[in-house]
XYZ file of C-alpha atoms in Angstrom:
588
model
C 247.731 5.484 -63.701
C 245.661 8.563 -62.842
C 247.202 10.541 -65.678
C 244.857 13.072 -67.187
C 246.779 13.458 -70.452
C 246.947 10.885 -73.275
C 250.291 9.088 -72.951
C 252.340 8.754 -76.071
C 253.898 5.489 -77.094
C 257.371 6.251 -75.801
C 258.513 5.937 -72.228
C 259.512 9.559 -72.372
C 255.935 10.585 -73.128
C 254.664 8.563 -70.219
C 257.158 10.256 -67.941
C 256.077 13.623 -69.285
C 252.450 12.772 -68.580
C 253.229 11.718 -65.030
C 255.241 14.879 -64.502
C 252.444 17.015 -65.840
C 249.886 15.354 -63.571
C 252.069 15.746 -60.497
C 252.824 19.363 -61.287
C 249.146 20.154 -61.740
C 248.448 18.625 -58.333
C 251.230 20.635 -56.745
C 250.164 23.884 -58.382
C 246.528 23.323 -57.423
C 247.671 22.999 -53.841
C 249.717 26.137 -54.245
C 246.663 28.086 -55.326
C 244.435 26.603 -52.607
C 246.890 27.225 -49.781
C 249.406 29.808 -50.892
C 251.331 30.225 -47.662
C 252.193 26.501 -47.675
C 252.891 26.447 -51.400
C 256.656 26.651 -51.240
C 256.951 23.731 -48.826
C 254.577 21.744 -51.048
C 256.703 22.386 -54.107
C 259.891 21.445 -52.273
C 258.429 18.160 -51.002
C 257.201 17.081 -54.432
C 259.829 18.471 -56.759
C 262.203 15.601 -56.016
C 259.560 13.124 -57.247
C 259.036 15.087 -60.420
C 262.740 15.371 -61.131
C 263.163 11.571 -60.983
C 261.108 11.323 -64.167
C 262.783 11.504 -67.617
C 263.527 15.134 -68.247
C 263.906 16.732 -71.682
C 260.828 18.954 -71.776
C 260.109 18.523 -68.074
C 261.377 21.954 -67.047
C 259.406 23.560 -69.835
C 256.284 21.747 -68.630
C 256.889 23.013 -65.106
C 257.122 26.593 -66.300
C 254.088 26.385 -68.566
C 251.811 24.651 -66.067
C 252.726 26.647 -62.978
C 253.075 30.016 -64.685
C 249.364 30.743 -64.480
C 249.172 29.835 -60.795
C 252.288 31.888 -60.059
C 250.887 34.906 -61.903
C 247.646 34.735 -59.960
C 249.551 34.322 -56.727
C 251.643 37.431 -57.334
C 248.473 39.421 -57.795
C 248.107 39.237 -54.003
C 250.590 42.132 -53.912
C 249.866 45.264 -55.917
C 252.657 47.489 -57.169
C 251.961 51.155 -56.364
C 255.164 52.410 -57.914
C 258.332 53.824 -56.418
C 258.964 50.603 -54.519
C 255.627 50.675 -52.643
C 253.233 47.701 -52.537
C 249.951 46.577 -50.976
C 249.648 42.886 -50.075
C 246.332 41.256 -49.148
C 245.321 38.316 -46.969
C 248.768 37.724 -45.503
C 248.770 35.217 -42.639
C 252.378 35.450 -41.465
C 255.517 37.512 -41.876
C 257.188 34.435 -43.349
C 254.535 34.348 -46.060
C 255.055 38.054 -46.714
C 258.778 37.414 -46.974
C 258.042 35.075 -49.893
C 256.474 37.883 -51.873
C 258.932 40.691 -51.212
C 261.426 41.382 -54.006
C 264.843 43.013 -53.855
C 263.589 46.415 -55.011
C 260.637 46.646 -52.594
C 260.946 49.418 -50.004
C 257.451 49.912 -48.593
C 254.669 47.391 -47.889
C 251.164 47.776 -46.498
C 249.206 44.660 -45.513
C 245.417 44.744 -45.856
C 243.516 41.746 -44.485
C 239.763 41.306 -44.434
C 239.494 37.649 -43.414
C 242.593 36.902 -41.388
C 245.235 38.278 -39.050
C 248.995 37.820 -38.941
C 250.129 34.972 -36.711
C 253.529 34.518 -35.108
C 256.161 32.710 -37.156
C 257.722 29.351 -36.422
C 260.965 30.071 -34.514
C 262.617 27.305 -36.561
C 261.884 29.128 -39.818
C 264.737 30.609 -41.814
C 265.418 34.351 -41.344
C 263.165 36.597 -43.432
C 265.974 37.973 -45.575
C 263.679 39.726 -48.037
C 261.867 41.605 -45.263
C 265.209 42.821 -43.980
C 265.438 45.160 -46.991
C 262.166 46.968 -46.268
C 262.217 50.578 -45.083
C 258.492 51.021 -44.359
C 255.947 48.462 -43.082
C 252.293 49.258 -42.366
C 250.247 46.580 -40.559
C 247.496 48.911 -39.355
C 244.897 47.092 -41.489
C 246.248 43.582 -41.022
C 243.378 42.429 -38.811
C 245.613 41.827 -35.807
C 249.186 40.790 -35.156
C 250.635 38.061 -32.962
C 254.350 38.537 -32.466
C 256.141 35.215 -32.139
C 259.586 34.603 -30.706
C 261.285 36.188 -33.701
C 258.997 39.199 -33.580
C 260.313 41.842 -35.966
C 263.996 41.126 -35.473
C 264.575 40.342 -39.149
C 263.525 43.851 -40.213
C 266.899 45.418 -39.531
C 266.682 48.282 -42.029
C 263.101 49.252 -41.205
C 262.718 52.996 -40.605
C 258.936 53.372 -40.318
C 256.587 50.879 -38.640
C 252.823 51.268 -38.211
C 251.233 48.772 -35.801
C 248.041 50.744 -35.171
C 244.993 48.617 -34.248
C 246.945 45.348 -34.193
C 245.415 44.099 -30.902
C 248.819 44.079 -29.223
C 248.940 43.658 -25.452
C 252.681 44.080 -25.032
C 255.910 44.960 -26.780
C 259.076 43.187 -25.661
C 262.696 44.003 -26.277
C 263.185 40.670 -28.111
C 260.592 41.739 -30.684
C 263.071 44.231 -32.169
C 266.648 43.936 -33.415
C 269.448 45.513 -31.423
C 270.229 49.048 -32.570
C 267.093 49.082 -34.693
C 266.994 51.586 -37.551
C 263.414 52.573 -36.679
C 262.801 56.320 -36.745
C 259.002 56.336 -36.779
C 256.922 53.963 -34.606
C 253.129 54.086 -34.327
C 251.533 51.568 -31.944
C 248.402 53.580 -31.162
C 245.005 51.967 -30.512
C 246.299 48.768 -28.918
C 246.170 47.341 -25.377
C 249.759 47.951 -24.288
C 250.112 48.503 -20.528
C 253.815 49.102 -19.893
C 256.781 50.832 -21.532
C 260.109 49.454 -20.353
C 263.595 50.862 -20.606
C 264.878 47.632 -22.170
C 262.351 47.933 -24.984
C 263.205 51.548 -25.760
C 266.957 50.839 -25.631
C 266.461 48.638 -28.688
C 265.219 51.725 -30.571
C 268.041 54.284 -30.217
C 267.270 56.006 -33.545
C 263.607 56.718 -32.833
C 262.454 60.250 -33.709
C 258.655 59.821 -33.618
C 256.845 57.540 -31.124
C 253.059 57.288 -30.897
C 251.752 55.222 -27.961
C 248.355 56.944 -27.803
C 245.077 55.130 -27.127
C 246.509 52.209 -25.188
C 246.207 51.131 -21.536
C 249.613 52.369 -20.413
C 249.647 52.946 -16.671
C 253.400 52.888 -16.179
C 256.452 54.186 -17.976
C 259.658 52.978 -16.369
C 261.833 55.856 -15.067
C 264.229 57.161 -17.694
C 262.869 54.725 -20.283
C 263.577 57.322 -22.974
C 266.955 58.530 -21.712
C 268.963 56.678 -24.351
C 266.877 57.915 -27.279
C 269.057 60.832 -28.338
C 267.043 61.449 -31.521
C 263.531 61.324 -30.019
C 261.568 64.525 -30.674
C 257.892 63.486 -30.649
C 256.217 61.362 -27.939
C 252.444 60.872 -27.833
C 250.943 59.171 -24.761
C 247.426 60.574 -25.204
C 244.489 58.507 -23.914
C 246.181 56.080 -21.572
C 245.925 55.289 -17.852
C 248.816 57.279 -16.378
C 248.334 58.754 -12.933
C 251.825 60.190 -12.507
C 254.201 61.624 -15.070
C 257.459 59.686 -14.740
C 259.250 60.172 -18.029
C 262.657 60.989 -16.605
C 265.278 62.456 -18.914
C 265.385 63.067 -22.631
C 267.505 65.945 -23.786
C 266.108 66.278 -27.314
C 262.336 65.807 -26.870
C 260.315 68.632 -28.459
C 256.683 67.397 -28.289
C 254.977 65.563 -25.414
C 251.293 64.727 -25.025
C 249.884 63.134 -21.870
C 246.340 64.309 -22.573
C 243.290 62.287 -21.571
C 245.003 60.288 -18.833
C 244.326 60.204 -15.077
C 246.892 62.754 -13.895
C 245.767 64.621 -10.761
C 248.861 65.991 -9.035
C 251.488 67.526 -11.223
C 254.774 69.236 -10.425
C 256.867 70.953 -13.071
C 260.086 69.652 -11.566
C 259.148 66.202 -12.836
C 259.877 67.505 -16.326
C 263.277 69.060 -15.642
C 264.855 66.273 -17.653
C 263.234 67.701 -20.802
C 265.138 70.979 -21.277
C 264.263 71.354 -24.978
C 260.548 70.595 -24.760
C 258.538 73.065 -26.857
C 254.992 71.636 -26.827
C 253.212 70.055 -23.847
C 249.650 68.712 -23.779
C 248.117 67.927 -20.374
C 244.506 68.375 -21.450
C 241.584 66.213 -20.308
C 243.083 65.058 -17.030
C 242.006 65.762 -13.432
C 244.361 68.645 -12.640
C 243.186 71.027 -9.918
C 246.358 73.024 -9.297
C 249.497 73.946 -11.207
C 252.488 74.923 -9.103
C 254.809 77.824 -9.854
C 257.952 77.861 -11.926
C 256.827 76.508 -15.285
C 259.726 78.023 -17.209
C 262.302 77.076 -14.613
C 261.637 73.455 -15.578
C 260.811 74.001 -19.265
C 262.720 77.086 -20.408
C 261.866 76.616 -24.116
C 258.169 75.771 -23.884
C 256.163 77.456 -26.652
C 252.776 75.704 -26.347
C 250.977 74.649 -23.168
C 247.596 72.915 -23.317
C 245.874 72.331 -19.965
C 242.316 72.496 -21.288
C 239.467 70.385 -19.943
C 240.743 69.961 -16.380
C 239.449 71.180 -13.011
C 241.664 74.254 -12.676
C 239.957 77.038 -10.719
C 242.464 79.858 -11.112
C 245.367 81.172 -13.119
C 248.268 82.316 -10.978
C 250.877 84.729 -12.215
C 253.493 82.671 -10.375
C 252.805 79.807 -12.776
C 254.825 81.623 -15.417
C 257.893 82.213 -13.253
C 261.138 81.593 -15.091
C 264.429 83.133 -16.135
C 264.474 86.881 -16.605
C 263.103 88.258 -19.844
C 259.979 87.416 -21.797
C 258.797 83.822 -21.622
C 258.850 81.914 -24.944
C 255.222 80.708 -24.733
C 253.205 81.549 -27.880
C 250.016 79.527 -27.210
C 248.266 78.949 -23.886
C 245.104 76.839 -23.849
C 243.283 77.116 -20.518
C 239.830 76.425 -21.973
C 237.139 74.220 -20.413
C 238.220 74.708 -16.814
C 236.625 76.434 -13.824
C 238.481 79.753 -13.762
C 236.268 82.469 -12.273
C 238.399 85.621 -12.118
C 241.158 87.122 -14.259
C 243.402 89.109 -11.936
C 245.439 92.167 -12.909
C 248.707 91.416 -14.745
C 248.237 87.646 -14.491
C 249.754 87.211 -17.971
C 252.306 90.017 -17.685
C 255.320 87.726 -18.230
C 253.954 86.277 -21.474
C 255.166 88.953 -23.835
C 255.514 86.485 -26.733
C 252.052 84.948 -26.383
C 250.034 85.012 -29.621
C 247.023 82.831 -28.781
C 245.151 82.727 -25.468
C 242.231 80.297 -25.184
C 239.986 80.890 -22.160
C 236.664 79.739 -23.574
C 234.200 77.630 -21.560
C 235.386 78.622 -18.101
C 233.320 80.302 -15.388
C 234.855 83.767 -15.765
C 232.527 86.408 -14.362
C 235.027 89.126 -13.495
C 237.872 90.549 -15.526
C 240.123 93.124 -13.889
C 240.993 96.225 -15.976
C 244.657 95.226 -16.370
C 244.122 91.482 -16.743
C 245.708 91.428 -20.197
C 248.571 93.766 -19.391
C 251.836 92.726 -21.017
C 250.326 90.725 -23.892
C 251.816 92.973 -26.540
C 252.125 90.156 -29.122
C 248.671 88.611 -28.590
C 246.805 87.984 -31.862
C 243.875 85.779 -30.809
C 241.855 85.996 -27.575
C 239.059 83.457 -27.034
C 236.689 84.312 -24.168
C 233.466 82.754 -25.473
C 231.210 80.658 -23.285
C 231.946 82.347 -19.954
C 229.794 84.380 -17.552
C 231.099 87.866 -18.297
C 228.365 90.460 -17.768
C 230.439 93.643 -17.914
C 233.749 94.729 -19.411
C 235.800 97.427 -17.665
C 237.072 100.437 -19.584
C 240.325 99.944 -21.510
C 240.488 96.227 -20.660
C 241.658 95.518 -24.226
C 243.429 98.815 -24.874
C 246.997 97.471 -24.719
C 246.376 94.555 -27.123
C 247.857 96.372 -30.088
C 248.610 93.162 -32.043
C 245.165 91.614 -31.507
C 243.466 90.320 -34.664
C 240.608 88.139 -33.366
C 238.479 88.612 -30.258
C 235.638 86.235 -29.404
C 233.277 87.273 -26.595
C 230.270 85.275 -27.777
C 228.000 83.276 -25.455
C 228.522 85.443 -22.394
C 226.077 87.658 -20.474
C 227.273 91.092 -21.616
C 224.495 93.706 -21.483
C 226.235 96.765 -22.851
C 229.444 97.878 -24.479
C 230.887 101.140 -23.182
C 232.701 103.838 -25.113
C 236.185 102.997 -23.816
C 236.301 99.189 -23.630
C 238.912 99.225 -26.399
C 240.559 102.391 -25.108
C 241.198 105.721 -26.732
C 243.952 104.658 -29.145
C 243.423 102.597 -32.292
C 243.664 98.812 -32.338
C 244.635 98.796 -35.976
C 245.038 95.036 -36.404
C 241.733 93.814 -34.973
C 239.733 92.411 -37.901
C 237.293 89.919 -36.298
C 235.024 90.676 -33.339
C 232.323 88.271 -32.151
C 229.772 89.527 -29.613
C 226.968 87.155 -30.604
C 224.764 85.268 -28.132
C 224.992 87.798 -25.322
C 222.283 89.990 -23.791
C 223.409 93.290 -25.292
C 220.710 95.934 -25.156
C 222.888 98.949 -25.856
C 226.024 99.680 -27.836
C 227.602 103.054 -27.167
C 227.947 105.018 -30.429
C 231.717 105.219 -29.874
C 232.231 101.670 -28.592
C 233.884 100.514 -31.847
C 235.608 103.760 -32.798
C 239.045 102.283 -32.028
C 238.567 99.482 -34.579
C 238.814 101.056 -38.053
C 240.158 97.878 -39.683
C 237.359 95.597 -38.510
C 236.290 93.254 -41.335
C 233.873 90.956 -39.509
C 231.429 91.959 -36.767
C 228.985 89.467 -35.260
C 226.169 90.751 -33.040
C 223.534 88.058 -33.653
C 221.425 86.729 -30.816
C 221.296 89.851 -28.651
C 218.525 92.266 -27.616
C 219.307 95.277 -29.783
C 216.346 97.448 -30.748
C 218.224 100.129 -32.676
C 221.596 100.803 -34.317
C 223.388 104.143 -34.242
C 225.035 105.162 -37.488
C 227.876 106.752 -35.497
C 228.949 103.300 -34.368
C 229.346 102.044 -37.949
C 230.783 105.196 -39.500
C 234.419 104.269 -38.619
C 233.963 100.696 -39.914
C 234.523 101.455 -43.590
C 236.336 98.156 -44.203
C 233.568 95.965 -42.815
C 232.878 92.925 -45.031
C 230.670 90.740 -42.814
C 227.946 92.055 -40.503
C 225.717 89.629 -38.591
C 222.888 91.343 -36.684
C 220.235 88.643 -36.983
C 218.087 87.455 -34.076
C 217.756 90.842 -32.420
C 214.759 93.184 -32.026
C 215.503 95.702 -34.753
C 212.466 97.389 -36.315
C 214.297 99.706 -38.680
C 217.638 100.122 -40.463
C 218.340 103.688 -41.551
C 219.492 104.498 -45.064
C 222.501 106.499 -43.872
C 223.731 103.426 -42.010
C 223.553 101.281 -45.152
C 225.534 103.959 -46.973
C 228.513 103.291 -44.691
C 228.813 99.684 -45.908
C 231.075 100.244 -48.890
C 232.788 96.834 -48.734
C 230.066 94.687 -47.188
C 229.750 91.286 -48.907
C 227.575 89.484 -46.346
C 224.722 90.883 -44.259
C 222.604 88.855 -41.832
C 219.429 90.647 -40.696
C 217.211 87.589 -40.258
C 214.791 87.097 -37.368
C 214.395 90.704 -36.336
C 211.220 92.843 -36.437
C 211.914 94.490 -39.781
C 208.949 95.189 -42.049
C 210.747 97.298 -44.677
C 214.146 98.543 -45.859
C 215.098 101.885 -47.413
C 214.476 102.069 -51.200
C 216.991 99.869 -53.005
C 216.134 100.301 -56.699
C 218.290 103.394 -57.157
C 220.591 102.783 -54.201
C 224.331 103.360 -54.553
C 225.187 101.347 -51.464
C 225.660 97.630 -50.822
C 227.360 97.450 -54.209
C 229.558 94.498 -53.153
C 226.871 92.502 -51.400
C 226.907 88.796 -52.340
C 224.820 87.178 -49.594
C 222.045 88.363 -47.300
C 219.750 86.504 -44.897
C 216.346 88.159 -44.529
C 213.911 85.441 -43.387
C 212.075 85.526 -40.082
C 211.112 89.212 -40.303
C 207.520 90.548 -40.528
C 208.072 91.985 -44.008
C 205.197 93.682 -45.753
C 204.702 91.525 -48.833
C 204.986 94.530 -51.179
C 208.240 95.539 -49.488
C 209.569 92.000 -49.698
C 208.767 91.874 -53.417
C 210.848 95.016 -53.956
C 213.722 93.620 -51.886
C 213.834 90.235 -53.644
C 213.539 91.849 -57.090
C 216.555 94.013 -56.310
C 218.485 91.043 -54.907
C 217.701 88.916 -57.968
C 218.774 91.707 -60.287
C 222.065 92.077 -58.432
C 222.493 88.281 -58.188
C 222.674 88.411 -54.409
C 222.058 85.074 -52.682
C 219.280 85.115 -50.089
C 217.063 82.007 -50.329
C 218.085 78.863 -48.450
C 216.106 75.814 -49.679
C 216.511 74.101 -46.303
C 214.915 77.023 -44.461
C 211.360 76.615 -43.219
C 210.590 80.058 -44.621
C 211.447 79.114 -48.200
C 209.831 75.676 -48.072
C 206.414 77.022 -47.116
C 206.391 75.877 -43.503
C 206.703 79.419 -42.130
C 205.451 82.739 -43.566
C 207.799 85.132 -45.307
C 205.620 88.252 -45.211
C 202.355 89.920 -44.182
C 199.703 91.130 -46.618
C 198.669 94.710 -45.791
C 195.544 96.651 -46.887
C 197.627 99.343 -48.612
C 198.924 99.203 -52.202
C 202.465 100.339 -51.534
C 205.400 99.552 -49.264
C 205.048 101.584 -46.089
C 208.396 102.998 -44.956
C 207.088 104.918 -41.981
C 207.474 103.054 -38.714
C 204.478 104.812 -37.145
C 202.266 103.759 -40.054
C 203.560 100.199 -39.832
C 202.691 100.107 -36.169
C 199.294 101.623 -36.851
C 198.487 98.771 -39.228
C 199.722 96.220 -36.686
C 202.036 94.584 -39.218
C 204.464 93.164 -36.682
C 201.719 91.903 -34.402
C 199.898 90.280 -37.337
C 203.032 88.407 -38.343
C 203.717 87.196 -34.825
C 200.184 85.786 -34.596
C 200.468 83.716 -37.782
């Protein structure tokens, strides 16, 4: 009979045995092929129920309970209605797992993708209760005829990396509840108006990293709630968004846009943030704020723009609302007088990695609210007097990686710039700093001068900098640091003097300066070994960090000091030169 149990003498026992055998077969199939399990049970349950009953239902529960428990382990409860389900092959299969109180599901597949459902299948009623669905790790998604139409209450949908080539209107229910849609990193080529009309409640839409070359005109017009639209890294040549009265954020960065006119964006009156970076723009026409009167952030970095025109910022009377302008990584060569004069609200101006070689004296006129100015990586060789004098709100100024040779007495003007706390002049060719060049910066906390050609420092330059906390003067040509200069560093916590030509420092054992020092870099100097011993003993006593294990100097690959024929630390520069200390070190 093929019964694995021992039949009892009664007909009822034989029926029970047959039922048990059949149920085991059914449940084994359930375990082996879970997504077909329900159909298997339905097709065999009628046979089982023809057998004498009594304890039959109990047998069903006992035998299949273990298989059912294992099956439910495919979905893990994360609490608060959130679950992770693994190795799901179809939305219909997922529907079989979802319970009434589930609100959020993430599918994680390692060995399969999600295939389209049979159009003859019953509606996925359980899925219709979900609010959040994440298929970004599903291994791919094929949308069948039903698509996602059963998910009527869904508010957040993540289809990132699902290998989608298109989205059709029939994939979504009419008047979908979706508010957040992420379909980034797919192969979508077209956005149609019919598709977007199915999503009238959308607030956030991420179409980045696709192959979108066309957006149908006014595709987003009916989306009254849409605020965020990301089209970064696609194949758009022209911007053809049309109208959307509520859009706040728009990114078309890393596309193929070459010719751009602001009037194309007049249908976006409330736009506040626009990213056009990493395109092929060569010119920007005038009248930015006539088209976008509320724009607060404009990013046109990494294009082929050769100039900044004052007419670009033409708009209604009064100060323009822009607070951040990113013009970095372009080919701008000259900053004309008053080019930013209409940007009275601007707080951040990024001009790094251009070709700027000339800055007119009044180039930054009108930037009374500017807090951060980034000019690093240009070709600036000289700075005119008072070029920064009107930047009374400036906090950070980066002039590193230019070709500046000297800093005059009046670059920052005669009045105080009381808010400037960070100044970076590293990686230039500075030979001379005027003693009064930093006198207008009494609140400076961080000064970086590394990688220049300085041979001496004037104490008058540092005397006003009583609040200085970080000083980086490594990789210069300094042979001596005077004691009276060290006495000005009341608040210094970090000092970089590495890779200079220093062979000694003023006596430190009884020093009443550098009391707050916590880190110092000293390697790469031709220290006299006796002087270095004194320095490191003082640093160890004060628990100041100085040795970097990864440095070639502290791993024995490069020398730390020079042994001299004298028995004491020489602190006379003439005597040091007479003994050839620096030359001896450089020859090692």
